[in-house]
Coordinates of C-alpha atoms and ligand atoms in Angstrom, one line a residue:
M1 CA 39.1 83.9 -47.9
K2 CA 41.1 82.7 -44.9
I3 CA 43.7 80.3 -46.3
D4 CA 44.8 77.3 -44.4
Y5 CA 48.4 77.2 -45.5
N6 CA 49.3 74.1 -43.4
K7 CA 46.5 72.2 -45.0
L8 CA 47.7 73.2 -48.5
I9 CA 51.3 72.2 -47.7
V10 CA 50.1 68.8 -46.4
A11 CA 48.1 68.3 -49.7
A12 CA 51.3 69.1 -51.6
S13 CA 53.4 66.7 -49.6
D14 CA 50.8 63.9 -49.9
A15 CA 50.8 64.4 -53.6
A16 CA 54.6 64.3 -53.8
R17 CA 54.4 60.7 -52.7
R18 CA 52.8 60.0 -56.1
A19 CA 55.5 61.7 -58.1
Y20 CA 57.0 59.8 -61.0
S21 CA 60.7 60.8 -60.8
P22 CA 62.9 57.8 -61.4
Y23 CA 65.6 59.9 -63.0
S24 CA 66.2 62.7 -60.6
G25 CA 65.0 61.1 -57.4
V26 CA 63.3 64.4 -56.6
S27 CA 59.6 64.1 -55.7
V28 CA 57.5 67.2 -56.0
G29 CA 53.9 67.9 -55.1
A30 CA 51.9 71.0 -55.8
A31 CA 48.5 71.9 -54.3
L32 CA 46.6 74.7 -56.0
L33 CA 43.8 76.5 -54.3
A34 CA 41.1 77.8 -56.6
A35 CA 38.8 80.7 -55.9
N36 CA 35.9 78.3 -55.3
G37 CA 37.8 76.5 -52.6
T38 CA 38.7 73.4 -54.6
V39 CA 42.3 72.2 -54.3
Y40 CA 43.9 70.7 -57.4
T41 CA 47.1 68.7 -57.0
G42 CA 49.9 67.8 -59.3
V43 CA 53.2 65.9 -59.3
N44 CA 56.3 66.0 -61.4
I45 CA 56.2 63.4 -64.1
E46 CA 59.6 62.6 -65.6
N47 CA 60.4 60.9 -68.9
A48 CA 63.1 58.7 -70.3
S49 CA 63.6 61.5 -72.8
Y50 CA 64.4 64.0 -70.1
P51 CA 63.1 67.3 -71.5
A52 CA 59.7 65.7 -72.0
G53 CA 59.1 65.6 -68.3
I54 CA 56.8 68.1 -66.6
C55 CA 56.9 69.9 -63.2
A56 CA 54.3 69.4 -60.5
E57 CA 53.0 73.0 -60.6
R58 CA 52.1 72.9 -64.3
V59 CA 50.4 69.6 -63.8
A60 CA 48.3 71.1 -61.0
F61 CA 47.3 74.1 -63.1
S62 CA 46.6 71.9 -66.1
A63 CA 44.3 69.7 -64.1
A64 CA 42.4 72.8 -62.8
V65 CA 42.1 74.6 -66.1
T66 CA 40.9 71.3 -67.7
T67 CA 37.9 71.4 -65.4
G68 CA 37.1 75.0 -66.4
E69 CA 38.7 76.7 -63.3
R70 CA 40.4 80.0 -64.1
E71 CA 40.6 81.8 -60.8
F72 CA 43.3 80.9 -58.3
I73 CA 44.3 82.0 -54.8
A74 CA 47.5 80.2 -53.9
I75 CA 49.8 77.2 -54.6
A76 CA 51.9 75.2 -52.2
V77 CA 54.9 73.4 -53.5
Y78 CA 56.7 70.6 -51.6
G79 CA 59.8 68.9 -52.8
T80 CA 61.7 66.0 -51.3
G81 CA 64.4 63.5 -52.3
A82 CA 67.9 63.3 -53.6
G83 CA 68.1 66.6 -55.3
K84 CA 66.6 68.7 -52.6
G85 CA 69.9 69.1 -50.7
S86 CA 69.7 71.2 -47.6
A87 CA 67.2 73.8 -48.9
A88 CA 64.2 74.2 -46.7
Q89 CA 62.1 75.4 -49.5
F90 CA 61.6 74.1 -53.0
P91 CA 60.9 77.1 -55.2
P92 CA 59.1 76.8 -58.6
C93 CA 61.2 76.9 -61.7
G94 CA 61.0 79.9 -64.1
I95 CA 58.8 78.0 -66.6
C96 CA 56.3 77.2 -63.8
L97 CA 56.3 80.8 -62.6
Q98 CA 55.5 82.0 -66.1
F99 CA 52.7 79.3 -66.4
M100 CA 51.2 80.6 -63.1
R101 CA 51.4 84.2 -64.4
E102 CA 49.0 83.5 -67.2
F103 CA 46.1 82.7 -64.8
T104 CA 46.8 84.9 -61.8
V105 CA 47.1 88.4 -60.6
P106 CA 50.8 88.4 -59.6
E107 CA 50.4 91.0 -56.9
E108 CA 47.7 88.8 -55.2
F109 CA 48.5 85.1 -56.0
E110 CA 50.4 83.4 -53.2
V111 CA 53.2 80.8 -53.5
V112 CA 53.6 78.8 -50.3
L113 CA 57.0 77.1 -49.7
G114 CA 58.3 75.1 -46.9
E115 CA 57.0 72.6 -44.3
P116 CA 53.9 72.7 -42.2
E117 CA 54.4 75.3 -39.4
H118 CA 57.7 76.4 -41.1
Y119 CA 56.8 78.0 -44.4
S120 CA 57.1 81.3 -46.2
V121 CA 54.3 82.9 -48.3
Y122 CA 55.4 84.9 -51.4
K123 CA 53.4 86.9 -53.8
L124 CA 54.0 85.7 -57.4
N125 CA 55.4 89.1 -58.3
E126 CA 58.1 88.7 -55.7
L127 CA 59.3 85.6 -57.5
L128 CA 58.6 86.8 -61.0
P129 CA 59.0 90.6 -61.1
I130 CA 58.3 92.7 -64.2
S131 CA 56.7 89.7 -65.8
F132 CA 55.4 89.2 -69.3
G133 CA 51.7 88.5 -69.3
P134 CA 48.5 88.4 -71.3
D135 CA 48.4 92.3 -71.4
N136 CA 51.8 92.3 -73.3
I137 CA 50.5 90.5 -76.3
N138 CA 48.2 91.8 -78.9
I139 CA 45.4 89.5 -79.8
I140 CA 44.7 89.7 -83.5
Ligands
LIG1 N1 60.5 70.2 -60.6 C1 59.2 70.4 -60.3 O1 58.3 69.6 -60.3 N2 58.8 71.7 -60.1 C2 59.7 72.8 -60.2 O2 59.3 73.9 -60.1 C3 61.2 72.5 -60.3 C4 61.5 71.1 -60.7 C5 60.8 68.8 -60.9 C6 61.2 68.5 -62.3 C7 62.1 67.3 -62.2 O3 61.2 66.2 -62.3 C8 62.7 67.4 -60.8 O4 61.9 68.4 -60.1 C9 64.1 67.8 -60.8 O5 64.4 68.9 -61.6

């Protein structure tokens, strides 16, 4: 499948406008491309009890898995706002990388970071090498 990375980043930045982030001021959007071509979006949703908040990437995966989708090609992540600083890219946190790991082939799944026309594409295993996955756990 030919991936339109620009389109995926635009979907992530559109979603970021719907972030609920009154505490950090950081608005994050994620756009997850499934194997069937559907794009699922997610935003960060913060909470007055700070640790109860959730990142955009896990919201996107949760939305997709809820519909029955289990095969994924790529995710674009776009962050903006107070906490972004001068970084051009907004990389997923470790918990989100682990969440992605569960449903992907790390050598194939792509993480797209940056702006339209100015982005980098990483394989998940570049961001999360030597990962712990479903094969590492014995199902009883
Ligand atoms: N955030 C994400 O949505 N994705 C990440 O991978 C890193 C952090 C959110 C969580 C919180 O609402 C805000 O960014 C600041 O940490």
